Coordinates of C-alpha atoms and ligand atoms in Angstrom, one line a residue:
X9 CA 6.9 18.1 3.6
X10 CA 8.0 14.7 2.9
X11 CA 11.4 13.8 1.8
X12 CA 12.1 13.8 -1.6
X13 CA 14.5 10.7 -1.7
X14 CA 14.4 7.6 0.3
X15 CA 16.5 7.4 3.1
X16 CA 18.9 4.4 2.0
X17 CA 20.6 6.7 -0.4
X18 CA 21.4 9.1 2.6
X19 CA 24.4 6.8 3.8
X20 CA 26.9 7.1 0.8
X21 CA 27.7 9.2 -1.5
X22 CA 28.5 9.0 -5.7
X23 CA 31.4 7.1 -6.1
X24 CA 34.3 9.6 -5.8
X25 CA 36.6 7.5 -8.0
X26 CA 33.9 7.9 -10.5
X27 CA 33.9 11.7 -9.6
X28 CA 37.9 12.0 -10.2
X29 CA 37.9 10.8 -13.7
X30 CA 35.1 13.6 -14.4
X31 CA 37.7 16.5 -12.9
X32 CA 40.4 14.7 -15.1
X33 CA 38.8 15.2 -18.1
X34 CA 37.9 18.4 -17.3
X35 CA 41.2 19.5 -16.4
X36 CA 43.3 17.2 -19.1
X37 CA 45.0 15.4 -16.3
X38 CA 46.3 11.5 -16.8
X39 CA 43.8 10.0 -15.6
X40 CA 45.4 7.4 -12.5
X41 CA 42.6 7.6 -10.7
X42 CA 39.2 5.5 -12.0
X43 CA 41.1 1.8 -12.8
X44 CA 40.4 1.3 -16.5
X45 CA 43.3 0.2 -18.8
X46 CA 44.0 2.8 -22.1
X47 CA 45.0 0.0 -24.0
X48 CA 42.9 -2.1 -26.5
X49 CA 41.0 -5.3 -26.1
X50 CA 42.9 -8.8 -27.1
X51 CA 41.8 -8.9 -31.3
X52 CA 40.5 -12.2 -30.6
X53 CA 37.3 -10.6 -28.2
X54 CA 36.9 -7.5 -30.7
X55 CA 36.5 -9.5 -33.8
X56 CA 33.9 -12.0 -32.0
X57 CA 31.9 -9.2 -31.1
X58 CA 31.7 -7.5 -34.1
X59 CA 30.6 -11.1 -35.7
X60 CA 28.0 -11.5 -32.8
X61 CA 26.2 -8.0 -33.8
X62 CA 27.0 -8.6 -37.1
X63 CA 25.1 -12.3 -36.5
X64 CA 22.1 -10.6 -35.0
X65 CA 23.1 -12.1 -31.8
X66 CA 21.0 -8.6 -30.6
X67 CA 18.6 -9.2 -28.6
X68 CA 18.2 -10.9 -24.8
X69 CA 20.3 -13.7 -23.5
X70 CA 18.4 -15.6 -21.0
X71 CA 18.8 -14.5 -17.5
X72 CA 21.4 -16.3 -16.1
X73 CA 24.2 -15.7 -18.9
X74 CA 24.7 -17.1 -22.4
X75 CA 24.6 -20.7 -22.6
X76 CA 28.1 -20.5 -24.3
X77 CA 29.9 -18.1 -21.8
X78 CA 28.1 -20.3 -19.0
X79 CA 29.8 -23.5 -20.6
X80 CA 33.5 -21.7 -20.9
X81 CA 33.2 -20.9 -17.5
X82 CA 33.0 -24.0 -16.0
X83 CA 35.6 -25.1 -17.8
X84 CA 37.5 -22.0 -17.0
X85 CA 37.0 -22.9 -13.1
X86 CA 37.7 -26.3 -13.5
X87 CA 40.6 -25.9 -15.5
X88 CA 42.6 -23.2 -13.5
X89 CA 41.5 -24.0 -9.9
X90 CA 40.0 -27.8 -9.9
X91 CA 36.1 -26.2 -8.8
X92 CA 33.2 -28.4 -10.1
X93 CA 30.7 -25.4 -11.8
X94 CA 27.5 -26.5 -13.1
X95 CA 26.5 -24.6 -16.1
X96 CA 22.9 -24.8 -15.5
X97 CA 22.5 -24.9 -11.9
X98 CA 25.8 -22.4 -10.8
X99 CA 26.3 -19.5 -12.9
X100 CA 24.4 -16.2 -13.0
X101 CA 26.0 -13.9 -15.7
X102 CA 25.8 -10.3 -14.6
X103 CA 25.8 -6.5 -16.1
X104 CA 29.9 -6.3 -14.5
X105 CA 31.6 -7.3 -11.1
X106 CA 29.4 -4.4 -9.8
X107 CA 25.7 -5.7 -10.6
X108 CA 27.1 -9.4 -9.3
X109 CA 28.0 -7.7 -5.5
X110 CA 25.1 -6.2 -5.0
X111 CA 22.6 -8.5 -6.4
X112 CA 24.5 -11.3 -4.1
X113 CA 23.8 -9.6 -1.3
X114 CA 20.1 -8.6 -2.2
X115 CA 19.8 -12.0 -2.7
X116 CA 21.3 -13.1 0.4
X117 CA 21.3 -10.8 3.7
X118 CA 18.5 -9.3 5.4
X119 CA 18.0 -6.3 6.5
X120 CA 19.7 -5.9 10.2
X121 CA 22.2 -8.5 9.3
X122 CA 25.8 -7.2 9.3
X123 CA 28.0 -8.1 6.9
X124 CA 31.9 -7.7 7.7
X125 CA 34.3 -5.4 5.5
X126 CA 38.0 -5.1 5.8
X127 CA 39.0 -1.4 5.4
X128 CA 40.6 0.1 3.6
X129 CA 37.7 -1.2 1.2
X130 CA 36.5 -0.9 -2.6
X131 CA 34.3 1.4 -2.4
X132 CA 31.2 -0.2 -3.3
X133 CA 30.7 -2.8 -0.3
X134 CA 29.8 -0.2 2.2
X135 CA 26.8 1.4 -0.2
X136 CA 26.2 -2.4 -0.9
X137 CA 25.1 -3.4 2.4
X138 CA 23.2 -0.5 3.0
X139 CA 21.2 -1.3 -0.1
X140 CA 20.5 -4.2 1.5
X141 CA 19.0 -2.3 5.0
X142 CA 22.2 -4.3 6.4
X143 CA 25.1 -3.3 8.6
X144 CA 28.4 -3.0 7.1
X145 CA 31.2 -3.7 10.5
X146 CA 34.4 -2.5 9.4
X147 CA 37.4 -3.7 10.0
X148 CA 40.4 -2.0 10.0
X149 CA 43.9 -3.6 8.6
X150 CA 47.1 -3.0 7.9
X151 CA 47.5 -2.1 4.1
X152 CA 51.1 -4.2 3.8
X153 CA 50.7 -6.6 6.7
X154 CA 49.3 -10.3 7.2
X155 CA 45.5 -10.7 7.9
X156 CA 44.8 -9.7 11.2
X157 CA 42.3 -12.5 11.7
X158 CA 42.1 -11.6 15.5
X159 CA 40.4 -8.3 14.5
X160 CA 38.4 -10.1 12.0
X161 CA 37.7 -12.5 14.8
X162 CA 36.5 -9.7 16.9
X163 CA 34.2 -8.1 14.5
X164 CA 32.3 -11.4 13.9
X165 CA 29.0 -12.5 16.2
X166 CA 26.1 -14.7 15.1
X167 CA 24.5 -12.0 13.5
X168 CA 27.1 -12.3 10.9
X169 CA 25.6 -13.1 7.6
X170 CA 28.7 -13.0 5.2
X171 CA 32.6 -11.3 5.0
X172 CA 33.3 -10.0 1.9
X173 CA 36.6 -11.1 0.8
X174 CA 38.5 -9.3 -2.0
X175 CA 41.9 -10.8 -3.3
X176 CA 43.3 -9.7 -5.1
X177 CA 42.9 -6.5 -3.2
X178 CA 41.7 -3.1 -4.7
X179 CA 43.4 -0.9 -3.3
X180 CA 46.1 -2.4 -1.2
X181 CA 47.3 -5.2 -3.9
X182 CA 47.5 -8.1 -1.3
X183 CA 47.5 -11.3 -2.4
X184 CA 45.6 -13.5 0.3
X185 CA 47.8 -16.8 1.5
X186 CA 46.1 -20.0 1.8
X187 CA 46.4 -19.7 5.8
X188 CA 44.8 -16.4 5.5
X189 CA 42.0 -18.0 3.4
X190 CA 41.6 -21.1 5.7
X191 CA 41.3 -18.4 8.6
X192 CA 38.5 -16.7 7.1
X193 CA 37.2 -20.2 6.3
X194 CA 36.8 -21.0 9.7
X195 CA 35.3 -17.8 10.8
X196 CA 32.4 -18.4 7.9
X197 CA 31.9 -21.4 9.6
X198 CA 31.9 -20.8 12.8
X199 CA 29.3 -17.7 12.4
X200 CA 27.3 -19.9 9.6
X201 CA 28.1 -17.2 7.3
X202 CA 29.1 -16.6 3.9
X203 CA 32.0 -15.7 2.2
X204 CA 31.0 -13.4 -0.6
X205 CA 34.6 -13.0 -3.1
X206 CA 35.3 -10.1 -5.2
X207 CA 38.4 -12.1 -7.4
X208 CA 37.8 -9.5 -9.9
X209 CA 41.8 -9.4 -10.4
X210 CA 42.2 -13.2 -9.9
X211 CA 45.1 -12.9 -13.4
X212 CA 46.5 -9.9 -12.3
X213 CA 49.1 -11.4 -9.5
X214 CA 52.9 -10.8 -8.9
X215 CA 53.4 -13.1 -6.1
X216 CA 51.9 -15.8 -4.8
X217 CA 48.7 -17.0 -6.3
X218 CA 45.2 -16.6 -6.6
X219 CA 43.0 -19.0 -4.8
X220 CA 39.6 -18.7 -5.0
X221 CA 37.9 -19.1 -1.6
X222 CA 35.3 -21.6 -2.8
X223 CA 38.2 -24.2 -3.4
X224 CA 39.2 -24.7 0.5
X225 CA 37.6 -27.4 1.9
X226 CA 33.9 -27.1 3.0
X227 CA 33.8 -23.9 1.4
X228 CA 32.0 -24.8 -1.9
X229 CA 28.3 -24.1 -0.2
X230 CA 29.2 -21.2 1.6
X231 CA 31.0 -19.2 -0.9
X232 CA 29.5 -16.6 -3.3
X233 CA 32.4 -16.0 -6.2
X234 CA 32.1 -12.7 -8.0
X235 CA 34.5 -12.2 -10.8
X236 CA 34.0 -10.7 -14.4
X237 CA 35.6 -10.0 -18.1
X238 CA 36.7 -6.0 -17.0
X239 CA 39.9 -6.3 -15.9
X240 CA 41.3 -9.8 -16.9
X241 CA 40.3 -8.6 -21.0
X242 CA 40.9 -5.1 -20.5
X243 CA 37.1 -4.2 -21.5
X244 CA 36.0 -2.3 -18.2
X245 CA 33.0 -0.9 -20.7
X246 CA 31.5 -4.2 -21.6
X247 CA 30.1 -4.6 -18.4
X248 CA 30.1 -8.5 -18.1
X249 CA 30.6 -10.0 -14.8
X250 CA 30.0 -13.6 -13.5
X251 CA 28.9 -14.9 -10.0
X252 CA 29.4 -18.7 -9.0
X253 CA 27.0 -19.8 -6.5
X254 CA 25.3 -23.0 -4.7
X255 CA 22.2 -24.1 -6.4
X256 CA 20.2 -22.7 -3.7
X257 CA 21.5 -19.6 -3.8
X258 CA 21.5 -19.2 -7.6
X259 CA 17.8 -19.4 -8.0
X260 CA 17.4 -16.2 -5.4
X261 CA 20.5 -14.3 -6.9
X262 CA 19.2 -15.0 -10.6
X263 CA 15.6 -13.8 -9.4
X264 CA 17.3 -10.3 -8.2
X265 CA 19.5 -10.0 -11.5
X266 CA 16.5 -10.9 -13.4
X267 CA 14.3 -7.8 -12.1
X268 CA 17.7 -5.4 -11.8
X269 CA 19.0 -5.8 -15.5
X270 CA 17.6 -9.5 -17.2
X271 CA 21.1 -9.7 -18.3
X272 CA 23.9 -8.1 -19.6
X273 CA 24.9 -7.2 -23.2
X274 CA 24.3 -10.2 -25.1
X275 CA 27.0 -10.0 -28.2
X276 CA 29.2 -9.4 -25.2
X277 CA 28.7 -12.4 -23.5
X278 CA 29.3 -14.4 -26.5
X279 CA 32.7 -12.4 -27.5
X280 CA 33.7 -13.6 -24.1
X281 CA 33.0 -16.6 -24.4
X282 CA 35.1 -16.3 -27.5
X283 CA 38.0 -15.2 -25.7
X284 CA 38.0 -17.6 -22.6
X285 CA 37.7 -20.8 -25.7
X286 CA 40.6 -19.8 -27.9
X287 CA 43.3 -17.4 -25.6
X288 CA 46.0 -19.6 -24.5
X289 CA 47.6 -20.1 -21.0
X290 CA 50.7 -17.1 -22.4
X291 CA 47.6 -14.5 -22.7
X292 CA 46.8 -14.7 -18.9
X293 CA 50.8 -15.0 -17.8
X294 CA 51.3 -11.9 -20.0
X295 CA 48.7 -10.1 -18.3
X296 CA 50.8 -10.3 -15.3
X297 CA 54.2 -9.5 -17.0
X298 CA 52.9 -6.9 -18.3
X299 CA 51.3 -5.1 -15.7
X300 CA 54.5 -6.4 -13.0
X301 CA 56.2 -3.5 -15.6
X302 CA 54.0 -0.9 -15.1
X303 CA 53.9 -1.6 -11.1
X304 CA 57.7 -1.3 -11.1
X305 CA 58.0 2.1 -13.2
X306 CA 54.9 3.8 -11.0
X307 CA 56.2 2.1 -7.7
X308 CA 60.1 3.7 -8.7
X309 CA 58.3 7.1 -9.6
X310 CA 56.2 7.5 -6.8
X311 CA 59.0 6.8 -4.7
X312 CA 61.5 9.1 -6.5
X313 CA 58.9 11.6 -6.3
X314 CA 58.4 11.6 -2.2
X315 CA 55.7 9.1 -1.8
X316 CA 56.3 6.1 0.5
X317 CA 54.4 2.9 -0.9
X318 CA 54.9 -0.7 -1.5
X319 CA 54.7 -2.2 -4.8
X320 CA 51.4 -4.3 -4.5
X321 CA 51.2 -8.5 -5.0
X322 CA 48.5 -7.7 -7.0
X323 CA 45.8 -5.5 -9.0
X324 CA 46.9 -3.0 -10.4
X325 CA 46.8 0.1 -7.9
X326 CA 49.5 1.8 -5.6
X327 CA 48.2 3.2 -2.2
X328 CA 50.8 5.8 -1.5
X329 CA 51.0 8.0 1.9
X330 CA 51.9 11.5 1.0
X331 CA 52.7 13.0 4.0
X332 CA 55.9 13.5 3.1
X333 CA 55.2 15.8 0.7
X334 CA 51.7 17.7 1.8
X335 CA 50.0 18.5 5.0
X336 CA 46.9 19.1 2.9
X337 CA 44.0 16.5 3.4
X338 CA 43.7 13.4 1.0
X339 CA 40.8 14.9 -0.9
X340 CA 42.7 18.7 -1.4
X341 CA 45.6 16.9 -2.0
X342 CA 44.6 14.9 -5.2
X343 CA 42.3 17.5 -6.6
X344 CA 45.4 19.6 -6.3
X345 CA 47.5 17.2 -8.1
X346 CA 44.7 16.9 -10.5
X347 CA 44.8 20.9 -11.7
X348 CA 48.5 21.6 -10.6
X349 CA 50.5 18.5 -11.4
X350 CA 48.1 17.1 -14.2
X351 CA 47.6 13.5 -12.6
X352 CA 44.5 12.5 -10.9
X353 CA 44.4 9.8 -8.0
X354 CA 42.0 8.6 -5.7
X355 CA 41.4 10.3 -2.1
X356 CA 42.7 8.0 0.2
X357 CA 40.0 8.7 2.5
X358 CA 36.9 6.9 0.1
X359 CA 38.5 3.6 1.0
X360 CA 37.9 4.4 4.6
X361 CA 34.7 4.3 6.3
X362 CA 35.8 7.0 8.9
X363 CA 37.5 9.1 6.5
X364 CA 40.8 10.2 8.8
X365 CA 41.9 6.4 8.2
X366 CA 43.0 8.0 4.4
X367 CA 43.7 11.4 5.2
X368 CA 47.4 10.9 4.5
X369 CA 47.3 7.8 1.3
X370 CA 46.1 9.0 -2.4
X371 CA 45.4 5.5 -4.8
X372 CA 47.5 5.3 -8.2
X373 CA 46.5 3.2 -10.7
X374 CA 49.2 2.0 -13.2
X375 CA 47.3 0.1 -16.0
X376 CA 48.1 2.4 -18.8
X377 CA 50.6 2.2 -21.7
X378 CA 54.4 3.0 -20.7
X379 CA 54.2 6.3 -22.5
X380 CA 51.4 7.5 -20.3
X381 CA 53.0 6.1 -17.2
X382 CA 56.5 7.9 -17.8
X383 CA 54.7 11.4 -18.5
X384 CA 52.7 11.0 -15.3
X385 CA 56.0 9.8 -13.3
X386 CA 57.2 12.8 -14.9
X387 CA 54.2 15.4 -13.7
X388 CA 55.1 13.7 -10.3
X389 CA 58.6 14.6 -9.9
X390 CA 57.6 18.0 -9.7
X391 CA 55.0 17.7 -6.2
X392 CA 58.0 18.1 -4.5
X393 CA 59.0 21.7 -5.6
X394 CA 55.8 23.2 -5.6
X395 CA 54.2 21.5 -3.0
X396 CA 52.8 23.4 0.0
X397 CA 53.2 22.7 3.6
Ligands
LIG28 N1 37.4 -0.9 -10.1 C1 37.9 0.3 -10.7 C2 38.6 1.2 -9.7 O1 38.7 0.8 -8.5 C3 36.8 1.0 -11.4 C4 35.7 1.5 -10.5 C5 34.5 1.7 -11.2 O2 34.4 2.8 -11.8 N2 33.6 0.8 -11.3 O3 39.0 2.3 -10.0

């Protein structure tokens, strides 16, 4: 008999952050696990998409993104990083962060090409590549430390096609330095490859900055930069993410998007767009203030509770090692904490392509109102006693 399903959705599995946020709900844990905020939207997004329905702005956008979101965002990028984005010619507007990554790489590595991966990893870019019939090389690095670009180095050969680059990181919260950046640079180059970006929490920074790879120099043509509206507008559900690409590269990304979604929600877009004209400067630093007090209350709790972790540069997640506390294994131990404690986290191990590199870390993520955030640090104070070894 034949196989039922195609063999490239034999290398990966369901997302399991995904799959922890359906065993919180069904066990009325706080849900720390799946990184959406509880919070509401800025007023200013809401209202302008209750006036785009309520305008009939209802059916398709074209393609590659709403004219007006298109046009904010090349202000947006030239304003805040100095990039020249052509409306027309650079922008492909996509159904969230997560459409954007894979229909870059649909659009731009063949099958047998390998495409690098620093570990731990978001979990999508493994599944991605395979999509793609390409070769994910993994490469492992230090949560806290600098970029080992040696390792990076190592992993790299001419059949290279791209590195994918996420800063800030999900789920160790670095922060990449220009040096770091300029290293990875000069790998791209070197290899002829690209350097696809995930900068899906370029606001959300506690230290240094965000720099987007496509502003170093030379690295305009060979960058891919994927961001979205998820996580810097706190509307995860909207599903509205943007890619800024070469010309070239454009017209074969916008032909995948085109024949994966056509586009994404179109009042949506134009609420955006709404948002990125009229918030000022103080919404974006706020974002950061905000979320810098939330890091420091989880970071404090986890710590108090038995974890060791470092309070991330950026993002909004907490990798924490919790071998001080449980011999069980990552996945045991967070559906444990799940029923018994009532907090979900992440299994260290699906950042990991071989899983033992998580077996001891569980991922925490803090963008939740105070309240929630105390009753969870709360829950945690209690592993401790009733932990098993
Ligand atoms: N990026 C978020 C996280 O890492 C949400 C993942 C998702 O469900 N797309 O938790």
């Amino acid at each position: 008999m034949k196989p039922r399903t195609a063999r490239r959705t034999h290398g990966f599995t369901e997302s399991v952050i995904r799959g922890m946020t359906r065993l919180a709900n069904e066990h009325g844990a706080i849900n720390l696990a799946q990184g959406f905020p509880n919070f509401p939207a800025p007023g200013a997004l809401k209202e302008a998409a209750a006036r785009a329905v309520n305008d009939d702005i209802n059916q398709y956008a074209i393609t590659w993104g709403a004219q007006r979101l298109r046009r904010a965002l090349a202000r947006k990028y030239a304003d805040w990083y100095g990039m020249q984005v052509d409306p027309e010619a650079n922008i492909t507007v996509t159904c969230g962060s997560t459409e954007a990554m894979a229909a870059v790489l649909l659009a731009v590595v063949n099958p047998g090409d390998e495409v690098v991966v620093f570990e731990p990893f978001y979990e999508n870019y493994g599944p991605d590549a395979i999509l793609c019939d390409a070769k994910p090389v993994f490469v492992r690095l230090a949560p806290d430390g600098p970029l080992d670009l040696d390792a990076i180095a190592a992993a790299c050969s001419s059949r290279t096609r791209a590195i994918i680059v996420n800063t800030p990181n999900n789920p160790t919260g670095r922060v990449l330095t220009r040096a770091e950046l300029e290293g990875l640079a000069e790998l791209c180059r070197k290899h002829d490859a690209y350097a696809i970006t995930d900068e899906i929490y370029e606001h959300i920074y506690y230290e240094g900055e965000h720099i987007p790879m496509a502003t170093l120099p030379g690295m305009a043509d060979r960058t891919i930069t994927v961001s979205g509206a998820s996580k810097t507008f706190s509307v995860t559900g909207w599903r509205v993410g943007t890619i800024i690409a070469p010309a070239d590269l454009s017209v074969a990304i916008r032909k995948v998007h085109d024949f994966l979604t056509v586009g994404a929600p179109a009042p949506l877009q134009e609420a955006i767009a709404v948002g990125m004209e009229t918030l000022p400067r103080s919404y974006y630093t706020s974002l950061s203030s905000e979320y810098r007090v939330r890091r420091d209350m989880l970071h404090a709790g986890l710590v108090g509770a038995g974890f060791t972790c470092s309070p991330p540069q950026g993002a909004y997640y907490i990798l924490a090692d919790f071998s001080a506390l449980s011999d069980l294994p990552d996945d045991e131990f967070a559906f444990w904490l799940t029923k018994e404690i009532g907090v979900a986290a992440v299994p260290g191990s699906s950042f990991f392509n071989d899983p033992a590199g998580g077996k001891n870390l569980v991922r925490f993520a803090f963008c939740k109102t105070e309240p929630i955030l105390v009753e969870a640090v709360k829950r945690l104070a209690a592993v401790r006693s009733v932990a098993t070894r």
